[in-house]
Amino acid sequence: MQQHAATLINASAILIIFPLLLLLSAIMGLLLFSPLGTPLFKLLAARAMQKKNYAFAARLYERIYHWQELMEGADVYAKQAAFAWEQVGDLRQALAFSQKGEDWAKVGQLLIEMGKMEQAIEVFREHNLPARLAFCYEQTGHFWGAGELYELELDNHHKAMRFYEKSLQQDTLSPLDRIRVRLLMARTAFRLGKKEESLSHFEMAEALLAKPEAPQPDEHLKVVFRTVQLLLNGK
């Protein structure tokens, strides 16, 4: 009789515990494999970052990003994953998540670190990051390009003039670009209130253009020429 009662109690316990275990498993599954786990994963990722366990943090932020990818603010998790991967030293993963997070300054920086300067230049140009682009131009010796960015985009005419002067010192500067730089210097000097210096640079450019062996001006040079001409004529 007692044995039968014990058997019934055990059976009842199993009937109660088993559904609870199933429910607990379902809850754990939801927390680990669905967006409902986002708060838990954020907490774990933050703690991992504090402990400098960057590889674990990166994987957690990856999971959160994939859960939230189509929702507003998902780029934050992509950037956090990118940062963590960068700390690990995995630049390829850092680049991928910087792109997902549309952190174009970081994308360009990582491309430079990976030795992909031309790709970095394209990123900075496409996403209108003139200061970053000017840095790349400076690193690659494209000094007049850097100067024009400082003149037109970054409102730093003195720095622009220094880059133009540096460009003129290059032995590799083509005849066409030598004329171009003189015109750029004329435009910048005028904007600095140095009209006589501006006129001097313009006249040097005109003299170079008048030579029989002068190269054919491209559209950019023509525009700069007309701009300086109008400035000097007071129009």
PDB file of C-alpha atoms in Angstrom:
ATOM      1  CA  MET A   1       0.000   0.000   0.000  1.00  0.00           C
ATOM      2  CA  GLN A   2       2.755   2.427   0.979  1.00  0.00           C
ATOM      3  CA  GLN A   3       4.776   1.421  -2.083  1.00  0.00           C
ATOM      4  CA  HIS A   4       1.768   2.081  -4.309  1.00  0.00           C
ATOM      5  CA  ALA A   5       1.279   5.501  -2.714  1.00  0.00           C
ATOM      6  CA  ALA A   6       4.949   6.358  -3.224  1.00  0.00           C
ATOM      7  CA  THR A   7       4.705   5.338  -6.857  1.00  0.00           C
ATOM      8  CA  LEU A   8       1.681   7.601  -7.322  1.00  0.00           C
ATOM      9  CA  ILE A   9       3.527  10.500  -5.675  1.00  0.00           C
ATOM     10  CA  ASN A  10       6.565  10.004  -7.914  1.00  0.00           C
ATOM     11  CA  ALA A  11       4.362   9.801 -10.984  1.00  0.00           C
ATOM     12  CA  SER A  12       2.543  12.977  -9.960  1.00  0.00           C
ATOM     13  CA  ALA A  13       5.854  14.735  -9.384  1.00  0.00           C
ATOM     14  CA  ILE A  14       7.071  13.699 -12.818  1.00  0.00           C
ATOM     15  CA  LEU A  15       3.832  14.928 -14.383  1.00  0.00           C
ATOM     16  CA  ILE A  16       4.322  18.291 -12.680  1.00  0.00           C
ATOM     17  CA  ILE A  17       8.086  18.657 -13.157  1.00  0.00           C
ATOM     18  CA  PHE A  18       8.242  17.506 -16.782  1.00  0.00           C
ATOM     19  CA  PRO A  19       5.980  20.289 -18.129  1.00  0.00           C
ATOM     20  CA  LEU A  20       7.912  22.779 -16.022  1.00  0.00           C
ATOM     21  CA  LEU A  21      11.171  21.568 -17.546  1.00  0.00           C
ATOM     22  CA  LEU A  22       9.662  21.864 -21.014  1.00  0.00           C
ATOM     23  CA  LEU A  23       8.477  25.384 -20.212  1.00  0.00           C
ATOM     24  CA  LEU A  24      11.896  26.315 -18.840  1.00  0.00           C
ATOM     25  CA  SER A  25      13.576  24.898 -21.953  1.00  0.00           C
ATOM     26  CA  ALA A  26      11.219  26.886 -24.163  1.00  0.00           C
ATOM     27  CA  ILE A  27      11.969  30.079 -22.234  1.00  0.00           C
ATOM     28  CA  MET A  28      15.720  29.461 -22.464  1.00  0.00           C
ATOM     29  CA  GLY A  29      15.362  28.786 -26.173  1.00  0.00           C
ATOM     30  CA  LEU A  30      13.524  32.067 -26.658  1.00  0.00           C
ATOM     31  CA  LEU A  31      16.174  33.935 -24.693  1.00  0.00           C
ATOM     32  CA  LEU A  32      19.091  32.351 -26.536  1.00  0.00           C
ATOM     33  CA  PHE A  33      17.760  32.055 -30.079  1.00  0.00           C
ATOM     34  CA  SER A  34      15.233  34.856 -30.595  1.00  0.00           C
ATOM     35  CA  PRO A  35      15.145  38.666 -30.370  1.00  0.00           C
ATOM     36  CA  LEU A  36      13.565  38.297 -26.916  1.00  0.00           C
ATOM     37  CA  GLY A  37      17.076  37.562 -25.693  1.00  0.00           C
ATOM     38  CA  THR A  38      18.332  41.003 -26.696  1.00  0.00           C
ATOM     39  CA  PRO A  39      18.326  42.522 -23.164  1.00  0.00           C
ATOM     40  CA  LEU A  40      20.207  39.498 -21.782  1.00  0.00           C
ATOM     41  CA  PHE A  41      22.744  39.533 -24.611  1.00  0.00           C
ATOM     42  CA  LYS A  42      23.274  43.285 -24.227  1.00  0.00           C
ATOM     43  CA  LEU A  43      24.039  42.798 -20.551  1.00  0.00           C
ATOM     44  CA  LEU A  44      26.429  39.917 -21.257  1.00  0.00           C
ATOM     45  CA  ALA A  45      28.135  41.862 -24.057  1.00  0.00           C
ATOM     46  CA  ALA A  46      28.621  44.937 -21.864  1.00  0.00           C
ATOM     47  CA  ARG A  47      30.180  42.806 -19.143  1.00  0.00           C
ATOM     48  CA  ALA A  48      32.415  41.078 -21.680  1.00  0.00           C
ATOM     49  CA  MET A  49      33.593  44.479 -22.922  1.00  0.00           C
ATOM     50  CA  GLN A  50      34.354  45.589 -19.359  1.00  0.00           C
ATOM     51  CA  LYS A  51      36.439  42.451 -18.850  1.00  0.00           C
ATOM     52  CA  LYS A  52      38.108  43.009 -22.252  1.00  0.00           C
ATOM     53  CA  ASN A  53      36.813  39.681 -23.492  1.00  0.00           C
ATOM     54  CA  TYR A  54      36.419  41.242 -26.920  1.00  0.00           C
ATOM     55  CA  ALA A  55      35.979  38.057 -28.952  1.00  0.00           C
ATOM     56  CA  PHE A  56      32.992  36.981 -26.833  1.00  0.00           C
ATOM     57  CA  ALA A  57      31.562  40.513 -26.875  1.00  0.00           C
ATOM     58  CA  ALA A  58      31.907  40.658 -30.665  1.00  0.00           C
ATOM     59  CA  ARG A  59      29.911  37.447 -31.108  1.00  0.00           C
ATOM     60  CA  LEU A  60      27.214  38.672 -28.748  1.00  0.00           C
ATOM     61  CA  TYR A  61      26.891  42.013 -30.549  1.00  0.00           C
ATOM     62  CA  GLU A  62      26.799  40.147 -33.862  1.00  0.00           C
ATOM     63  CA  ARG A  63      23.834  38.119 -32.616  1.00  0.00           C
ATOM     64  CA  ILE A  64      22.044  41.230 -31.369  1.00  0.00           C
ATOM     65  CA  TYR A  65      22.665  43.000 -34.684  1.00  0.00           C
ATOM     66  CA  HIS A  66      21.226  40.103 -36.696  1.00  0.00           C
ATOM     67  CA  TRP A  67      18.145  40.090 -34.472  1.00  0.00           C
ATOM     68  CA  GLN A  68      17.659  43.845 -34.770  1.00  0.00           C
ATOM     69  CA  GLU A  69      18.946  44.273 -38.347  1.00  0.00           C
ATOM     70  CA  LEU A  70      15.674  45.525 -39.796  1.00  0.00           C
ATOM     71  CA  MET A  71      14.896  47.785 -36.851  1.00  0.00           C
ATOM     72  CA  GLU A  72      15.926  51.372 -36.218  1.00  0.00           C
ATOM     73  CA  GLY A  73      19.121  51.638 -34.201  1.00  0.00           C
ATOM     74  CA  ALA A  74      20.594  48.322 -35.363  1.00  0.00           C
ATOM     75  CA  ASP A  75      23.650  50.196 -36.623  1.00  0.00           C
ATOM     76  CA  VAL A  76      24.693  50.777 -32.991  1.00  0.00           C
ATOM     77  CA  TYR A  77      25.175  47.045 -32.464  1.00  0.00           C
ATOM     78  CA  ALA A  78      27.040  46.705 -35.754  1.00  0.00           C
ATOM     79  CA  LYS A  79      29.441  49.442 -34.663  1.00  0.00           C
ATOM     80  CA  GLN A  80      29.929  47.783 -31.282  1.00  0.00           C
ATOM     81  CA  ALA A  81      30.656  44.465 -32.972  1.00  0.00           C
ATOM     82  CA  ALA A  82      33.102  46.238 -35.293  1.00  0.00           C
ATOM     83  CA  PHE A  83      34.897  47.836 -32.356  1.00  0.00           C
ATOM     84  CA  ALA A  84      35.170  44.515 -30.530  1.00  0.00           C
ATOM     85  CA  TRP A  85      36.496  42.734 -33.633  1.00  0.00           C
ATOM     86  CA  GLU A  86      39.037  45.502 -34.130  1.00  0.00           C
ATOM     87  CA  GLN A  87      40.261  44.998 -30.572  1.00  0.00           C
ATOM     88  CA  VAL A  88      40.640  41.291 -31.308  1.00  0.00           C
ATOM     89  CA  GLY A  89      42.692  42.206 -34.371  1.00  0.00           C
ATOM     90  CA  ASP A  90      40.271  40.789 -36.927  1.00  0.00           C
ATOM     91  CA  LEU A  91      40.194  43.736 -39.325  1.00  0.00           C
ATOM     92  CA  ARG A  92      38.167  41.836 -41.923  1.00  0.00           C
ATOM     93  CA  GLN A  93      35.282  41.334 -39.497  1.00  0.00           C
ATOM     94  CA  ALA A  94      35.705  44.863 -38.150  1.00  0.00           C
ATOM     95  CA  LEU A  95      35.420  46.184 -41.714  1.00  0.00           C
ATOM     96  CA  ALA A  96      32.335  44.095 -42.462  1.00  0.00           C
ATOM     97  CA  PHE A  97      30.467  45.340 -39.393  1.00  0.00           C
ATOM     98  CA  SER A  98      31.620  48.936 -39.872  1.00  0.00           C
ATOM     99  CA  GLN A  99      30.017  48.740 -43.319  1.00  0.00           C
ATOM    100  CA  LYS A 100      26.826  47.286 -41.835  1.00  0.00           C
ATOM    101  CA  GLY A 101      26.821  50.117 -39.302  1.00  0.00           C
ATOM    102  CA  GLU A 102      27.484  52.656 -42.079  1.00  0.00           C
ATOM    103  CA  ASP A 103      30.421  54.049 -40.118  1.00  0.00           C
ATOM    104  CA  TRP A 104      32.198  55.264 -43.232  1.00  0.00           C
ATOM    105  CA  ALA A 105      34.999  57.087 -41.441  1.00  0.00           C
ATOM    106  CA  LYS A 106      35.894  53.828 -39.683  1.00  0.00           C
ATOM    107  CA  VAL A 107      35.510  51.868 -42.930  1.00  0.00           C
ATOM    108  CA  GLY A 108      38.047  54.123 -44.616  1.00  0.00           C
ATOM    109  CA  GLN A 109      40.405  53.982 -41.641  1.00  0.00           C
ATOM    110  CA  LEU A 110      40.327  50.182 -41.625  1.00  0.00           C
ATOM    111  CA  LEU A 111      40.943  50.066 -45.371  1.00  0.00           C
ATOM    112  CA  ILE A 112      44.019  52.256 -44.870  1.00  0.00           C
ATOM    113  CA  GLU A 113      45.251  49.937 -42.109  1.00  0.00           C
ATOM    114  CA  MET A 114      44.745  47.014 -44.489  1.00  0.00           C
ATOM    115  CA  GLY A 115      46.842  48.757 -47.143  1.00  0.00           C
ATOM    116  CA  LYS A 116      43.870  49.542 -49.403  1.00  0.00           C
ATOM    117  CA  MET A 117      44.381  53.282 -49.824  1.00  0.00           C
ATOM    118  CA  GLU A 118      42.576  53.587 -53.177  1.00  0.00           C
ATOM    119  CA  GLN A 119      39.464  51.943 -51.750  1.00  0.00           C
ATOM    120  CA  ALA A 120      39.633  54.245 -48.728  1.00  0.00           C
ATOM    121  CA  ILE A 121      39.811  57.259 -51.043  1.00  0.00           C
ATOM    122  CA  GLU A 122      36.704  56.068 -52.887  1.00  0.00           C
ATOM    123  CA  VAL A 123      34.821  55.643 -49.591  1.00  0.00           C
ATOM    124  CA  PHE A 124      35.776  59.099 -48.322  1.00  0.00           C
ATOM    125  CA  ARG A 125      34.928  60.672 -51.683  1.00  0.00           C
ATOM    126  CA  GLU A 126      31.579  58.898 -52.025  1.00  0.00           C
ATOM    127  CA  HIS A 127      30.466  59.723 -48.484  1.00  0.00           C
ATOM    128  CA  ASN A 128      31.715  63.314 -48.465  1.00  0.00           C
ATOM    129  CA  LEU A 129      34.395  63.121 -45.785  1.00  0.00           C
ATOM    130  CA  PRO A 130      36.739  65.889 -46.971  1.00  0.00           C
ATOM    131  CA  ALA A 131      39.113  65.920 -43.986  1.00  0.00           C
ATOM    132  CA  ARG A 132      39.702  62.171 -44.299  1.00  0.00           C
ATOM    133  CA  LEU A 133      40.030  62.467 -48.055  1.00  0.00           C
ATOM    134  CA  ALA A 134      42.556  65.291 -47.718  1.00  0.00           C
ATOM    135  CA  PHE A 135      44.612  63.102 -45.378  1.00  0.00           C
ATOM    136  CA  CYS A 136      44.662  60.325 -47.983  1.00  0.00           C
ATOM    137  CA  TYR A 137      45.648  62.760 -50.727  1.00  0.00           C
ATOM    138  CA  GLU A 138      48.469  64.046 -48.547  1.00  0.00           C
ATOM    139  CA  GLN A 139      49.694  60.508 -47.869  1.00  0.00           C
ATOM    140  CA  THR A 140      49.684  59.662 -51.576  1.00  0.00           C
ATOM    141  CA  GLY A 141      51.382  62.897 -52.667  1.00  0.00           C
ATOM    142  CA  HIS A 142      48.281  64.397 -54.318  1.00  0.00           C
ATOM    143  CA  PHE A 143      48.988  67.753 -52.694  1.00  0.00           C
ATOM    144  CA  TRP A 144      46.947  70.033 -54.932  1.00  0.00           C
ATOM    145  CA  GLY A 145      43.926  67.749 -54.421  1.00  0.00           C
ATOM    146  CA  ALA A 146      44.379  68.047 -50.659  1.00  0.00           C
ATOM    147  CA  GLY A 147      44.795  71.798 -51.016  1.00  0.00           C
ATOM    148  CA  GLU A 148      41.575  72.199 -52.963  1.00  0.00           C
ATOM    149  CA  LEU A 149      39.684  70.284 -50.283  1.00  0.00           C
ATOM    150  CA  TYR A 150      41.080  72.592 -47.598  1.00  0.00           C
ATOM    151  CA  GLU A 151      40.183  75.609 -49.720  1.00  0.00           C
ATOM    152  CA  LEU A 152      36.661  74.683 -50.799  1.00  0.00           C
ATOM    153  CA  GLU A 153      35.386  72.169 -48.242  1.00  0.00           C
ATOM    154  CA  LEU A 154      37.285  72.822 -45.015  1.00  0.00           C
ATOM    155  CA  ASP A 155      37.542  76.622 -45.208  1.00  0.00           C
ATOM    156  CA  ASN A 156      41.250  76.683 -44.399  1.00  0.00           C
ATOM    157  CA  HIS A 157      42.821  78.858 -47.074  1.00  0.00           C
ATOM    158  CA  HIS A 158      46.216  79.161 -45.412  1.00  0.00           C
ATOM    159  CA  LYS A 159      46.597  75.394 -45.258  1.00  0.00           C
ATOM    160  CA  ALA A 160      45.360  75.134 -48.831  1.00  0.00           C
ATOM    161  CA  MET A 161      48.082  77.533 -49.967  1.00  0.00           C
ATOM    162  CA  ARG A 162      50.742  75.489 -48.173  1.00  0.00           C
ATOM    163  CA  PHE A 163      49.635  72.372 -50.011  1.00  0.00           C
ATOM    164  CA  TYR A 164      49.632  74.201 -53.359  1.00  0.00           C
ATOM    165  CA  GLU A 165      53.166  75.421 -52.700  1.00  0.00           C
ATOM    166  CA  LYS A 166      54.194  71.904 -51.758  1.00  0.00           C
ATOM    167  CA  SER A 167      52.664  70.622 -54.986  1.00  0.00           C
ATOM    168  CA  LEU A 168      54.748  73.026 -57.085  1.00  0.00           C
ATOM    169  CA  GLN A 169      57.893  71.571 -55.529  1.00  0.00           C
ATOM    170  CA  GLN A 170      57.115  68.111 -56.910  1.00  0.00           C
ATOM    171  CA  ASP A 171      59.324  67.080 -59.824  1.00  0.00           C
ATOM    172  CA  THR A 172      56.612  64.671 -60.937  1.00  0.00           C
ATOM    173  CA  LEU A 173      53.989  67.405 -61.355  1.00  0.00           C
ATOM    174  CA  SER A 174      52.698  67.366 -64.931  1.00  0.00           C
ATOM    175  CA  PRO A 175      52.742  70.546 -67.076  1.00  0.00           C
ATOM    176  CA  LEU A 176      48.946  70.653 -66.967  1.00  0.00           C
ATOM    177  CA  ASP A 177      48.848  70.361 -63.181  1.00  0.00           C
ATOM    178  CA  ARG A 178      51.571  73.005 -62.860  1.00  0.00           C
ATOM    179  CA  ILE A 179      49.247  75.441 -64.634  1.00  0.00           C
ATOM    180  CA  ARG A 180      46.313  74.218 -62.549  1.00  0.00           C
ATOM    181  CA  VAL A 181      48.174  74.796 -59.284  1.00  0.00           C
ATOM    182  CA  ARG A 182      49.079  78.358 -60.304  1.00  0.00           C
ATOM    183  CA  LEU A 183      45.406  79.062 -60.921  1.00  0.00           C
ATOM    184  CA  LEU A 184      44.411  77.452 -57.618  1.00  0.00           C
ATOM    185  CA  MET A 185      46.991  79.605 -55.845  1.00  0.00           C
ATOM    186  CA  ALA A 186      45.594  82.661 -57.616  1.00  0.00           C
ATOM    187  CA  ARG A 187      42.084  81.835 -56.434  1.00  0.00           C
ATOM    188  CA  THR A 188      43.188  81.180 -52.850  1.00  0.00           C
ATOM    189  CA  ALA A 189      45.405  84.272 -52.678  1.00  0.00           C
ATOM    190  CA  PHE A 190      42.458  86.397 -53.811  1.00  0.00           C
ATOM    191  CA  ARG A 191      40.265  84.914 -51.076  1.00  0.00           C
ATOM    192  CA  LEU A 192      43.004  85.708 -48.565  1.00  0.00           C
ATOM    193  CA  GLY A 193      42.822  89.340 -49.656  1.00  0.00           C
ATOM    194  CA  LYS A 194      46.133  89.211 -51.568  1.00  0.00           C
ATOM    195  CA  LYS A 195      45.013  90.539 -54.931  1.00  0.00           C
ATOM    196  CA  GLU A 196      48.513  91.361 -56.243  1.00  0.00           C
ATOM    197  CA  GLU A 197      49.768  87.879 -55.411  1.00  0.00           C
ATOM    198  CA  SER A 198      46.646  86.440 -57.001  1.00  0.00           C
ATOM    199  CA  LEU A 199      47.276  88.409 -60.191  1.00  0.00           C
ATOM    200  CA  SER A 200      50.905  87.271 -60.254  1.00  0.00           C
ATOM    201  CA  HIS A 201      49.924  83.587 -60.098  1.00  0.00           C
ATOM    202  CA  PHE A 202      47.238  84.120 -62.729  1.00  0.00           C
ATOM    203  CA  GLU A 203      49.663  85.789 -65.125  1.00  0.00           C
ATOM    204  CA  MET A 204      52.140  82.937 -64.674  1.00  0.00           C
ATOM    205  CA  ALA A 205      49.375  80.463 -65.517  1.00  0.00           C
ATOM    206  CA  GLU A 206      48.430  82.520 -68.590  1.00  0.00           C
ATOM    207  CA  ALA A 207      52.054  82.570 -69.741  1.00  0.00           C
ATOM    208  CA  LEU A 208      52.309  78.789 -69.413  1.00  0.00           C
ATOM    209  CA  LEU A 209      49.063  78.333 -71.330  1.00  0.00           C
ATOM    210  CA  ALA A 210      50.285  80.613 -74.118  1.00  0.00           C
ATOM    211  CA  LYS A 211      53.306  78.429 -74.894  1.00  0.00           C
ATOM    212  CA  PRO A 212      53.092  76.403 -78.127  1.00  0.00           C
ATOM    213  CA  GLU A 213      53.772  73.173 -76.248  1.00  0.00           C
ATOM    214  CA  ALA A 214      51.146  73.916 -73.594  1.00  0.00           C
ATOM    215  CA  PRO A 215      48.845  70.975 -72.781  1.00  0.00           C
ATOM    216  CA  GLN A 216      45.160  71.080 -73.619  1.00  0.00           C
ATOM    217  CA  PRO A 217      43.210  72.370 -70.586  1.00  0.00           C
ATOM    218  CA  ASP A 218      40.678  69.997 -69.048  1.00  0.00           C
ATOM    219  CA  GLU A 219      37.236  71.089 -67.832  1.00  0.00           C
ATOM    220  CA  HIS A 220      38.351  71.585 -64.230  1.00  0.00           C
ATOM    221  CA  LEU A 221      41.196  73.878 -65.270  1.00  0.00           C
ATOM    222  CA  LYS A 222      38.869  75.880 -67.531  1.00  0.00           C
ATOM    223  CA  VAL A 223      36.433  76.420 -64.653  1.00  0.00           C
ATOM    224  CA  VAL A 224      39.188  77.553 -62.273  1.00  0.00           C
ATOM    225  CA  PHE A 225      40.613  79.866 -64.957  1.00  0.00           C
ATOM    226  CA  ARG A 226      37.235  81.541 -65.543  1.00  0.00           C
ATOM    227  CA  THR A 227      36.603  81.826 -61.784  1.00  0.00           C
ATOM    228  CA  VAL A 228      39.920  83.588 -61.155  1.00  0.00           C
ATOM    229  CA  GLN A 229      39.391  85.813 -64.175  1.00  0.00           C
ATOM    230  CA  LEU A 230      36.018  86.932 -62.829  1.00  0.00           C
ATOM    231  CA  LEU A 231      37.425  87.510 -59.342  1.00  0.00           C
ATOM    232  CA  LEU A 232      40.250  89.687 -60.643  1.00  0.00           C
ATOM    233  CA  ASN A 233      37.863  91.629 -62.864  1.00  0.00           C
ATOM    234  CA  GLY A 234      35.651  92.335 -59.871  1.00  0.00           C
ATOM    235  CA  LYS A 235      32.678  90.340 -61.096  1.00  0.00           C
TER     236      LYS A 235
END
